[in-house]
PDB file of C-alpha atoms in Angstrom:
ATOM      1  CA  MET A  12      95.520 102.277 106.062  1.00 64.00           C
ATOM      2  CA  GLY A  13      93.021 102.955 108.829  1.00 67.00           C
ATOM      3  CA  CYS A  14      90.190 105.438 108.653  1.00 78.00           C
ATOM      4  CA  LEU A  15      89.912 108.573 110.745  1.00 82.00           C
ATOM      5  CA  GLU A  16      86.135 108.495 110.456  1.00 81.00           C
ATOM      6  CA  SER A  17      85.998 105.415 112.666  1.00 84.00           C
ATOM      7  CA  LEU A  18      87.456 107.427 115.562  1.00 89.00           C
ATOM      8  CA  PRO A  19      85.732 109.891 117.938  1.00 91.00           C
ATOM      9  CA  TYR A  20      88.071 112.662 116.794  1.00 94.00           C
ATOM     10  CA  GLU A  21      88.029 116.418 117.299  1.00 96.00           C
ATOM     11  CA  ILE A  22      89.617 118.885 114.874  1.00 96.00           C
ATOM     12  CA  VAL A  23      91.843 121.299 116.793  1.00 97.00           C
ATOM     13  CA  MET A  24      93.246 123.085 113.718  1.00 97.00           C
ATOM     14  CA  SER A  25      92.156 122.743 110.110  1.00 97.00           C
ATOM     15  CA  ARG A  26      93.736 123.389 106.706  1.00 96.00           C
ATOM     16  CA  VAL A  27      97.073 124.562 108.112  1.00 97.00           C
ATOM     17  CA  SER A  28     100.596 123.843 106.907  1.00 97.00           C
ATOM     18  CA  PHE A  29     102.396 120.827 108.311  1.00 97.00           C
ATOM     19  CA  SER A  30     104.882 123.069 110.157  1.00 96.00           C
ATOM     20  CA  GLU A  31     102.054 125.076 111.756  1.00 97.00           C
ATOM     21  CA  ALA A  32     100.593 121.861 113.119  1.00 98.00           C
ATOM     22  CA  ARG A  33     104.010 120.767 114.397  1.00 97.00           C
ATOM     23  CA  ASP A  34     104.533 124.143 116.109  1.00 97.00           C
ATOM     24  CA  ALA A  35     101.158 123.816 117.832  1.00 98.00           C
ATOM     25  CA  LEU A  36     102.021 120.287 118.990  1.00 98.00           C
ATOM     26  CA  SER A  37     105.341 121.531 120.359  1.00 97.00           C
ATOM     27  CA  ARG A  38     103.474 123.596 122.951  1.00 97.00           C
ATOM     28  CA  TYR A  39     102.224 120.482 124.738  1.00 97.00           C
ATOM     29  CA  LYS A  40     104.302 119.289 127.679  1.00 97.00           C
ATOM     30  CA  GLU A  41     104.288 115.612 126.692  1.00 97.00           C
ATOM     31  CA  LYS A  42     105.292 115.112 123.068  1.00 97.00           C
ATOM     32  CA  TYR A  43     107.051 112.581 120.896  1.00 97.00           C
ATOM     33  CA  ASP A  44     108.762 112.684 117.527  1.00 97.00           C
ATOM     34  CA  VAL A  45     108.238 109.810 115.108  1.00 97.00           C
ATOM     35  CA  GLN A  46     109.141 109.125 111.513  1.00 96.00           C
ATOM     36  CA  PRO A  47     106.706 109.618 108.632  1.00 97.00           C
ATOM     37  CA  GLY A  48     104.739 106.432 108.100  1.00 96.00           C
ATOM     38  CA  TYR A  49     104.338 105.839 111.856  1.00 96.00           C
ATOM     39  CA  GLN A  50     100.971 104.194 112.458  1.00 96.00           C
ATOM     40  CA  ILE A  51      98.523 105.570 114.967  1.00 95.00           C
ATOM     41  CA  PHE A  52      95.077 103.918 115.096  1.00 94.00           C
ATOM     42  CA  GLU A  53      96.302 102.171 111.900  1.00 92.00           C
ATOM     43  CA  ILE A  54      96.572 105.565 110.181  1.00 94.00           C
ATOM     44  CA  ARG A  55      99.973 106.251 108.644  1.00 96.00           C
ATOM     45  CA  LEU A  56     101.208 109.729 109.459  1.00 97.00           C
ATOM     46  CA  ILE A  57     102.312 111.800 106.485  1.00 97.00           C
ATOM     47  CA  GLY A  58     104.736 114.658 107.018  1.00 97.00           C
ATOM     48  CA  VAL A  59     108.155 116.206 107.067  1.00 96.00           C
ATOM     49  CA  PRO A  60     110.379 114.676 109.776  1.00 96.00           C
ATOM     50  CA  PRO A  61     110.145 114.978 112.658  1.00 94.00           C
ATOM     51  CA  VAL A  62     106.454 114.189 112.842  1.00 97.00           C
ATOM     52  CA  ARG A  63     105.332 115.372 116.277  1.00 98.00           C
ATOM     53  CA  ILE A  64     102.631 113.730 118.396  1.00 98.00           C
ATOM     54  CA  ALA A  65     101.389 115.187 121.702  1.00 98.00           C
ATOM     55  CA  VAL A  66      99.601 113.751 124.708  1.00 98.00           C
ATOM     56  CA  ASP A  67      97.037 115.738 126.689  1.00 97.00           C
ATOM     57  CA  GLY A  68      95.585 113.727 129.557  1.00 96.00           C
ATOM     58  CA  ASP A  69      94.080 110.609 128.018  1.00 96.00           C
ATOM     59  CA  ALA A  70      93.944 112.203 124.562  1.00 97.00           C
ATOM     60  CA  ILE A  71      96.460 112.010 121.753  1.00 97.00           C
ATOM     61  CA  LEU A  72      97.018 114.759 119.198  1.00 98.00           C
ATOM     62  CA  PHE A  73      98.611 114.261 115.794  1.00 97.00           C
ATOM     63  CA  PRO A  74      98.847 115.865 112.346  1.00 98.00           C
ATOM     64  CA  PHE A  75      96.647 114.418 109.610  1.00 97.00           C
ATOM     65  CA  THR A  76      97.485 115.520 106.072  1.00 96.00           C
ATOM     66  CA  LYS A  77      95.000 115.384 103.198  1.00 94.00           C
ATOM     67  CA  PRO A  78      96.318 115.928  99.660  1.00 94.00           C
ATOM     68  CA  CYS A  79      93.782 118.594  98.697  1.00 93.00           C
ATOM     69  CA  HIS A  80      93.085 120.254 102.030  1.00 94.00           C
ATOM     70  CA  GLY A  81      96.388 120.509 103.864  1.00 95.00           C
ATOM     71  CA  THR A  82      97.039 119.416 107.417  1.00 97.00           C
ATOM     72  CA  PHE A  83      94.562 119.027 110.266  1.00 97.00           C
ATOM     73  CA  LEU A  84      95.528 118.767 113.914  1.00 98.00           C
ATOM     74  CA  ILE A  85      93.457 115.906 115.261  1.00 97.00           C
ATOM     75  CA  LYS A  86      92.660 115.071 118.893  1.00 97.00           C
ATOM     76  CA  VAL A  87      91.408 111.621 119.838  1.00 97.00           C
ATOM     77  CA  PRO A  88      90.291 110.945 123.444  1.00 96.00           C
ATOM     78  CA  ASN A  89      90.650 107.674 125.347  1.00 94.00           C
ATOM     79  CA  ALA A  90      93.857 106.862 123.498  1.00 95.00           C
ATOM     80  CA  ASP A  91      95.541 104.931 126.327  1.00 96.00           C
ATOM     81  CA  GLU A  92      96.939 102.168 124.102  1.00 95.00           C
ATOM     82  CA  GLU A  93      98.499 104.569 121.608  1.00 96.00           C
ATOM     83  CA  ILE A  94      99.911 106.741 124.413  1.00 97.00           C
ATOM     84  CA  GLU A  95     101.417 103.677 126.086  1.00 96.00           C
ATOM     85  CA  LYS A  96     103.004 102.650 122.784  1.00 96.00           C
ATOM     86  CA  LEU A  97     104.695 106.051 122.500  1.00 96.00           C
ATOM     87  CA  ARG A  98     105.897 106.049 126.093  1.00 95.00           C
ATOM     88  CA  LYS A  99     107.380 102.576 125.701  1.00 94.00           C
ATOM     89  CA  MET A 100     109.089 103.632 122.489  1.00 88.00           C
ATOM     90  CA  LYS A 101     110.832 106.513 124.259  1.00 77.00           C
ATOM     91  CA  LYS A 102     112.320 104.272 127.002  1.00 66.00           C
TER      92      LYS A 102
ATOM     93  CA  MET B   4      96.694  99.046  82.433  1.00 54.00           C
ATOM     94  CA  THR B   5      95.757  97.659  85.835  1.00 54.00           C
ATOM     95  CA  ASP B   6      94.366  99.113  89.031  1.00 56.00           C
ATOM     96  CA  SER B   7      96.180  96.901  91.441  1.00 49.00           C
ATOM     97  CA  THR B   8      99.651  95.919  92.423  1.00 44.00           C
ATOM     98  CA  GLN B   9     101.318  93.777  89.830  1.00 49.00           C
ATOM     99  CA  GLU B  10     104.537  91.886  89.750  1.00 49.00           C
ATOM    100  CA  THR B  11     107.255  93.292  87.557  1.00 50.00           C
ATOM    101  CA  PRO B  12     110.286  91.431  86.255  1.00 50.00           C
ATOM    102  CA  SER B  13     113.085  91.799  88.792  1.00 50.00           C
ATOM    103  CA  SER B  14     115.498  92.869  86.082  1.00 54.00           C
ATOM    104  CA  SER B  15     113.440  95.847  84.902  1.00 87.00           C
ATOM    105  CA  LYS B  16     113.577  99.290  86.443  1.00 95.00           C
ATOM    106  CA  THR B  17     110.521 100.677  88.176  1.00 97.00           C
ATOM    107  CA  ALA B  18     109.206 104.165  88.742  1.00 97.00           C
ATOM    108  CA  LEU B  19     106.460 105.603  90.880  1.00 98.00           C
ATOM    109  CA  ILE B  20     104.566 108.790  90.121  1.00 98.00           C
ATOM    110  CA  LEU B  21     102.795 110.159  93.202  1.00 98.00           C
ATOM    111  CA  LEU B  22      99.926 112.594  92.767  1.00 96.00           C
ATOM    112  CA  GLY B  23      98.021 114.630  95.278  1.00 87.00           C
ATOM    113  CA  CYS B  24      95.336 117.154  94.515  1.00 89.00           C
ATOM    114  CA  PRO B  25      94.811 117.605  90.743  1.00 93.00           C
ATOM    115  CA  LYS B  26      93.800 121.249  91.094  1.00 92.00           C
ATOM    116  CA  ILE B  27      96.454 122.676  88.763  1.00 95.00           C
ATOM    117  CA  PRO B  28      95.725 121.933  85.061  1.00 95.00           C
ATOM    118  CA  ILE B  29      99.270 121.054  83.960  1.00 96.00           C
ATOM    119  CA  GLN B  30      99.522 118.107  86.343  1.00 97.00           C
ATOM    120  CA  THR B  31      97.673 115.530  84.240  1.00 96.00           C
ATOM    121  CA  SER B  32      99.435 116.558  81.039  1.00 96.00           C
ATOM    122  CA  LEU B  33     102.873 116.307  82.648  1.00 97.00           C
ATOM    123  CA  VAL B  34     102.064 112.954  84.237  1.00 97.00           C
ATOM    124  CA  LEU B  35     101.126 111.454  80.872  1.00 97.00           C
ATOM    125  CA  TYR B  36     104.222 112.954  79.286  1.00 97.00           C
ATOM    126  CA  LEU B  37     106.535 111.568  81.969  1.00 97.00           C
ATOM    127  CA  ALA B  38     104.801 108.160  81.858  1.00 97.00           C
ATOM    128  CA  HIS B  39     105.340 108.134  78.094  1.00 97.00           C
ATOM    129  CA  ARG B  40     109.061 108.954  78.416  1.00 97.00           C
ATOM    130  CA  LEU B  41     109.551 106.323  81.117  1.00 96.00           C
ATOM    131  CA  LYS B  42     107.708 103.700  79.072  1.00 96.00           C
ATOM    132  CA  GLN B  43     109.904 104.488  76.071  1.00 95.00           C
ATOM    133  CA  THR B  44     112.921 103.410  78.116  1.00 95.00           C
ATOM    134  CA  ASN B  45     111.184 100.257  79.435  1.00 95.00           C
ATOM    135  CA  ILE B  46     110.762 101.575  82.955  1.00 96.00           C
ATOM    136  CA  HIS B  47     107.643 100.052  84.521  1.00 96.00           C
ATOM    137  CA  THR B  48     105.691 102.935  85.995  1.00 97.00           C
ATOM    138  CA  THR B  49     102.991 102.989  88.641  1.00 98.00           C
ATOM    139  CA  ILE B  50     100.862 106.093  89.126  1.00 98.00           C
ATOM    140  CA  ALA B  51      99.416 106.538  92.619  1.00 98.00           C
ATOM    141  CA  GLY B  52      97.002 109.311  93.418  1.00 97.00           C
ATOM    142  CA  THR B  53      93.756 110.515  94.837  1.00 96.00           C
ATOM    143  CA  PRO B  54      90.578 109.196  93.141  1.00 96.00           C
ATOM    144  CA  ALA B  55      90.122 112.446  91.156  1.00 96.00           C
ATOM    145  CA  ALA B  56      93.759 112.540  90.043  1.00 96.00           C
ATOM    146  CA  ARG B  57      93.506 108.923  88.867  1.00 97.00           C
ATOM    147  CA  GLN B  58      90.255 109.503  86.987  1.00 96.00           C
ATOM    148  CA  LEU B  59      91.778 112.462  85.136  1.00 96.00           C
ATOM    149  CA  ILE B  60      94.640 110.233  84.032  1.00 97.00           C
ATOM    150  CA  ARG B  61      92.383 107.302  83.158  1.00 96.00           C
ATOM    151  CA  VAL B  62      90.025 109.435  81.046  1.00 97.00           C
ATOM    152  CA  ALA B  63      92.929 111.109  79.237  1.00 96.00           C
ATOM    153  CA  ASP B  64      94.505 107.759  78.299  1.00 96.00           C
ATOM    154  CA  PRO B  65      91.562 105.354  77.939  1.00 95.00           C
ATOM    155  CA  ALA B  66      93.481 102.757  75.950  1.00 96.00           C
ATOM    156  CA  GLY B  67      96.433 102.769  78.329  1.00 95.00           C
ATOM    157  CA  HIS B  68      98.987 103.905  75.771  1.00 96.00           C
ATOM    158  CA  TYR B  69     101.048 105.730  78.389  1.00 95.00           C
ATOM    159  CA  ILE B  70      99.931 104.411  81.761  1.00 93.00           C
ATOM    160  CA  GLU B  71     100.629 100.899  82.974  1.00 95.00           C
ATOM    161  CA  GLU B  72      99.380 100.726  86.546  1.00 96.00           C
ATOM    162  CA  LEU B  73      97.198 102.982  88.667  1.00 97.00           C
ATOM    163  CA  MET B  74      96.741 102.694  92.416  1.00 97.00           C
ATOM    164  CA  ASP B  75      95.304 104.438  95.448  1.00 97.00           C
ATOM    165  CA  LEU B  76      97.594 106.942  97.174  1.00 96.00           C
ATOM    166  CA  ASP B  77      97.088 105.600 100.726  1.00 94.00           C
ATOM    167  CA  ALA B  78      97.558 102.006  99.559  1.00 96.00           C
ATOM    168  CA  CYS B  79     100.796 103.050  97.894  1.00 97.00           C
ATOM    169  CA  ILE B  80     102.102 104.683 101.088  1.00 97.00           C
ATOM    170  CA  ASP B  81     101.243 101.456 102.950  1.00 96.00           C
ATOM    171  CA  GLU B  82     103.218  99.404 100.429  1.00 97.00           C
ATOM    172  CA  LEU B  83     106.233 101.724 100.659  1.00 97.00           C
ATOM    173  CA  ALA B  84     106.141 101.572 104.469  1.00 96.00           C
ATOM    174  CA  GLU B  85     105.878  97.793 104.420  1.00 96.00           C
ATOM    175  CA  GLU B  86     108.671  97.550 101.832  1.00 96.00           C
ATOM    176  CA  LYS B  87     106.352  95.731  99.414  1.00 97.00           C
ATOM    177  CA  ARG B  88     107.128  98.359  96.816  1.00 97.00           C
ATOM    178  CA  LYS B  89     110.651  99.620  96.155  1.00 96.00           C
ATOM    179  CA  PRO B  90     110.665 101.932  93.131  1.00 97.00           C
ATOM    180  CA  ASP B  91     114.016 102.824  91.638  1.00 97.00           C
ATOM    181  CA  SER B  92     112.757 106.340  90.979  1.00 97.00           C
ATOM    182  CA  THR B  93     109.858 108.280  92.462  1.00 98.00           C
ATOM    183  CA  PHE B  94     108.320 111.476  91.100  1.00 98.00           C
ATOM    184  CA  VAL B  95     106.133 113.498  93.439  1.00 98.00           C
ATOM    185  CA  TYR B  96     103.982 116.189  91.849  1.00 98.00           C
ATOM    186  CA  ILE B  97     103.600 119.151  94.203  1.00 98.00           C
ATOM    187  CA  HIS B  98     101.611 122.361  94.182  1.00 97.00           C
ATOM    188  CA  ASN B  99     100.758 122.738  97.881  1.00 96.00           C
ATOM    189  CA  ASP B 100     102.134 122.137 101.369  1.00 97.00           C
ATOM    190  CA  ALA B 101     100.583 118.667 101.534  1.00 97.00           C
ATOM    191  CA  GLY B 102     102.633 117.668  98.492  1.00 97.00           C
ATOM    192  CA  ILE B 103     105.818 118.515 100.396  1.00 97.00           C
ATOM    193  CA  SER B 104     104.651 116.283 103.248  1.00 97.00           C
ATOM    194  CA  TYR B 105     104.046 113.378 100.870  1.00 98.00           C
ATOM    195  CA  ALA B 106     107.453 113.800  99.230  1.00 98.00           C
ATOM    196  CA  ALA B 107     109.201 113.903 102.621  1.00 98.00           C
ATOM    197  CA  THR B 108     107.302 110.771 103.637  1.00 98.00           C
ATOM    198  CA  VAL B 109     108.436 108.897 100.518  1.00 98.00           C
ATOM    199  CA  GLN B 110     112.013 110.007 101.143  1.00 97.00           C
ATOM    200  CA  ALA B 111     111.824 108.744 104.737  1.00 97.00           C
ATOM    201  CA  LEU B 112     110.186 105.431 103.832  1.00 97.00           C
ATOM    202  CA  CYS B 113     112.290 104.086 101.010  1.00 95.00           C
ATOM    203  CA  ALA B 114     115.617 104.288  99.255  1.00 95.00           C
ATOM    204  CA  THR B 115     114.457 105.686  95.942  1.00 96.00           C
ATOM    205  CA  ARG B 116     115.859 108.316  93.630  1.00 97.00           C
ATOM    206  CA  LEU B 117     113.420 111.098  94.473  1.00 98.00           C
ATOM    207  CA  TYR B 118     112.339 113.832  92.064  1.00 98.00           C
ATOM    208  CA  VAL B 119     109.877 116.538  92.991  1.00 98.00           C
ATOM    209  CA  LEU B 120     108.023 118.435  90.287  1.00 98.00           C
ATOM    210  CA  ILE B 121     106.795 121.689  91.792  1.00 98.00           C
ATOM    211  CA  PHE B 122     104.367 123.886  89.886  1.00 97.00           C
ATOM    212  CA  GLY B 123     101.654 126.487  90.360  1.00 97.00           C
ATOM    213  CA  GLU B 124     101.733 130.041  91.633  1.00 96.00           C
ATOM    214  CA  ASN B 125     103.405 129.094  94.948  1.00 96.00           C
ATOM    215  CA  ALA B 126     106.208 127.084  93.349  1.00 97.00           C
ATOM    216  CA  SER B 127     109.107 129.220  94.617  1.00 97.00           C
ATOM    217  CA  GLN B 128     107.813 129.335  98.220  1.00 97.00           C
ATOM    218  CA  LEU B 129     107.244 125.572  98.168  1.00 97.00           C
ATOM    219  CA  GLU B 130     110.724 124.981  96.773  1.00 97.00           C
ATOM    220  CA  GLU B 131     112.188 126.744  99.812  1.00 96.00           C
ATOM    221  CA  LEU B 132     110.480 124.229 102.098  1.00 95.00           C
ATOM    222  CA  ILE B 133     112.382 121.282 100.639  1.00 96.00           C
ATOM    223  CA  GLU B 134     115.119 120.303 103.086  1.00 94.00           C
ATOM    224  CA  PHE B 135     115.428 116.620 102.215  1.00 95.00           C
ATOM    225  CA  PRO B 136     117.568 115.004  99.492  1.00 96.00           C
ATOM    226  CA  CYS B 137     115.870 115.082  96.101  1.00 97.00           C
ATOM    227  CA  THR B 138     116.100 116.568  92.637  1.00 97.00           C
ATOM    228  CA  ILE B 139     113.871 119.615  92.280  1.00 98.00           C
ATOM    229  CA  ILE B 140     112.223 120.465  88.960  1.00 98.00           C
ATOM    230  CA  ALA B 141     110.174 123.613  89.494  1.00 97.00           C
ATOM    231  CA  ASP B 142     108.302 126.292  87.633  1.00 97.00           C
ATOM    232  CA  SER B 143     105.410 128.572  88.549  1.00 97.00           C
ATOM    233  CA  SER B 144     103.340 127.512  85.515  1.00 96.00           C
ATOM    234  CA  MET B 145      99.707 126.596  86.062  1.00 96.00           C
ATOM    235  CA  HIS B 146      98.169 126.177  82.609  1.00 96.00           C
ATOM    236  CA  ASN B 147     100.952 125.856  80.071  1.00 97.00           C
ATOM    237  CA  PRO B 148     103.128 122.773  80.640  1.00 97.00           C
ATOM    238  CA  MET B 149     105.905 123.690  78.198  1.00 97.00           C
ATOM    239  CA  LYS B 150     108.382 125.295  80.654  1.00 97.00           C
ATOM    240  CA  LEU B 151     108.195 122.414  83.079  1.00 97.00           C
ATOM    241  CA  LYS B 152     108.315 119.903  80.230  1.00 97.00           C
ATOM    242  CA  LYS B 153     111.545 121.539  79.032  1.00 97.00           C
ATOM    243  CA  LYS B 154     113.033 121.389  82.536  1.00 97.00           C
ATOM    244  CA  LEU B 155     112.026 117.743  82.769  1.00 96.00           C
ATOM    245  CA  GLU B 156     113.698 117.064  79.421  1.00 95.00           C
ATOM    246  CA  ASN B 157     116.868 118.789  80.630  1.00 95.00           C
ATOM    247  CA  GLU B 158     116.918 116.573  83.724  1.00 93.00           C
ATOM    248  CA  ALA B 159     116.072 113.453  81.660  1.00 90.00           C
ATOM    249  CA  PRO B 160     115.399 111.174  84.652  1.00 92.00           C
ATOM    250  CA  TRP B 161     114.508 108.315  82.279  1.00 93.00           C
ATOM    251  CA  ASP B 162     118.165 108.138  81.243  1.00 89.00           C
ATOM    252  CA  VAL B 163     119.507 107.652  84.786  1.00 81.00           C
TER     253      VAL B 163
END
């Protein structure tokens, strides 16, 4: 599994429930639903289906769940490749 | 006891115990108890968890009487996603929202008989969040494992 620390990430929400993160992601205009285990930057997403991912400009936002600390909503800029992967998947 | 993936005979049944945060005291005790019951029925069991959860298990069973294989939680999720690991039964220990997310992920990734053991003061609220197919064994206990042990005995997943 990949490591979040290798990315220039920003924490948008911290220590929330998975559903709170999903609700926040639902407010973005461009969003995608994937299955748990979907890999983004080689990180496998953990969560209750559907796992929602949002796009904001060139940034991608996704839920990141840690066993002891709950879910974090993470924003990673310059995510063109991952955004393209999602857009292709939807076609 | 090993710390890495190991081959198991194709004829034997396998189980996976998935552990998140070890904050609630009864977790370690109930993991060792379940591992013991599974081992008694020749079910090869792997325990995957966070580093702290694994160390609690390792220290409590230094000679490996009850545990057979320990592995990292993220590595285990990778193996389930890549279909390198296909446990017949999986037991996810849950006392917080993240535990629900891990159980749902296991359910989505592989065809396993899924059991969730929910405990701690928020057990009933967490139980309401489960909307995926699984067997729920729940009790609000935090320190005394006896009620959950009894419920586990009633379910007897090692006999399935």
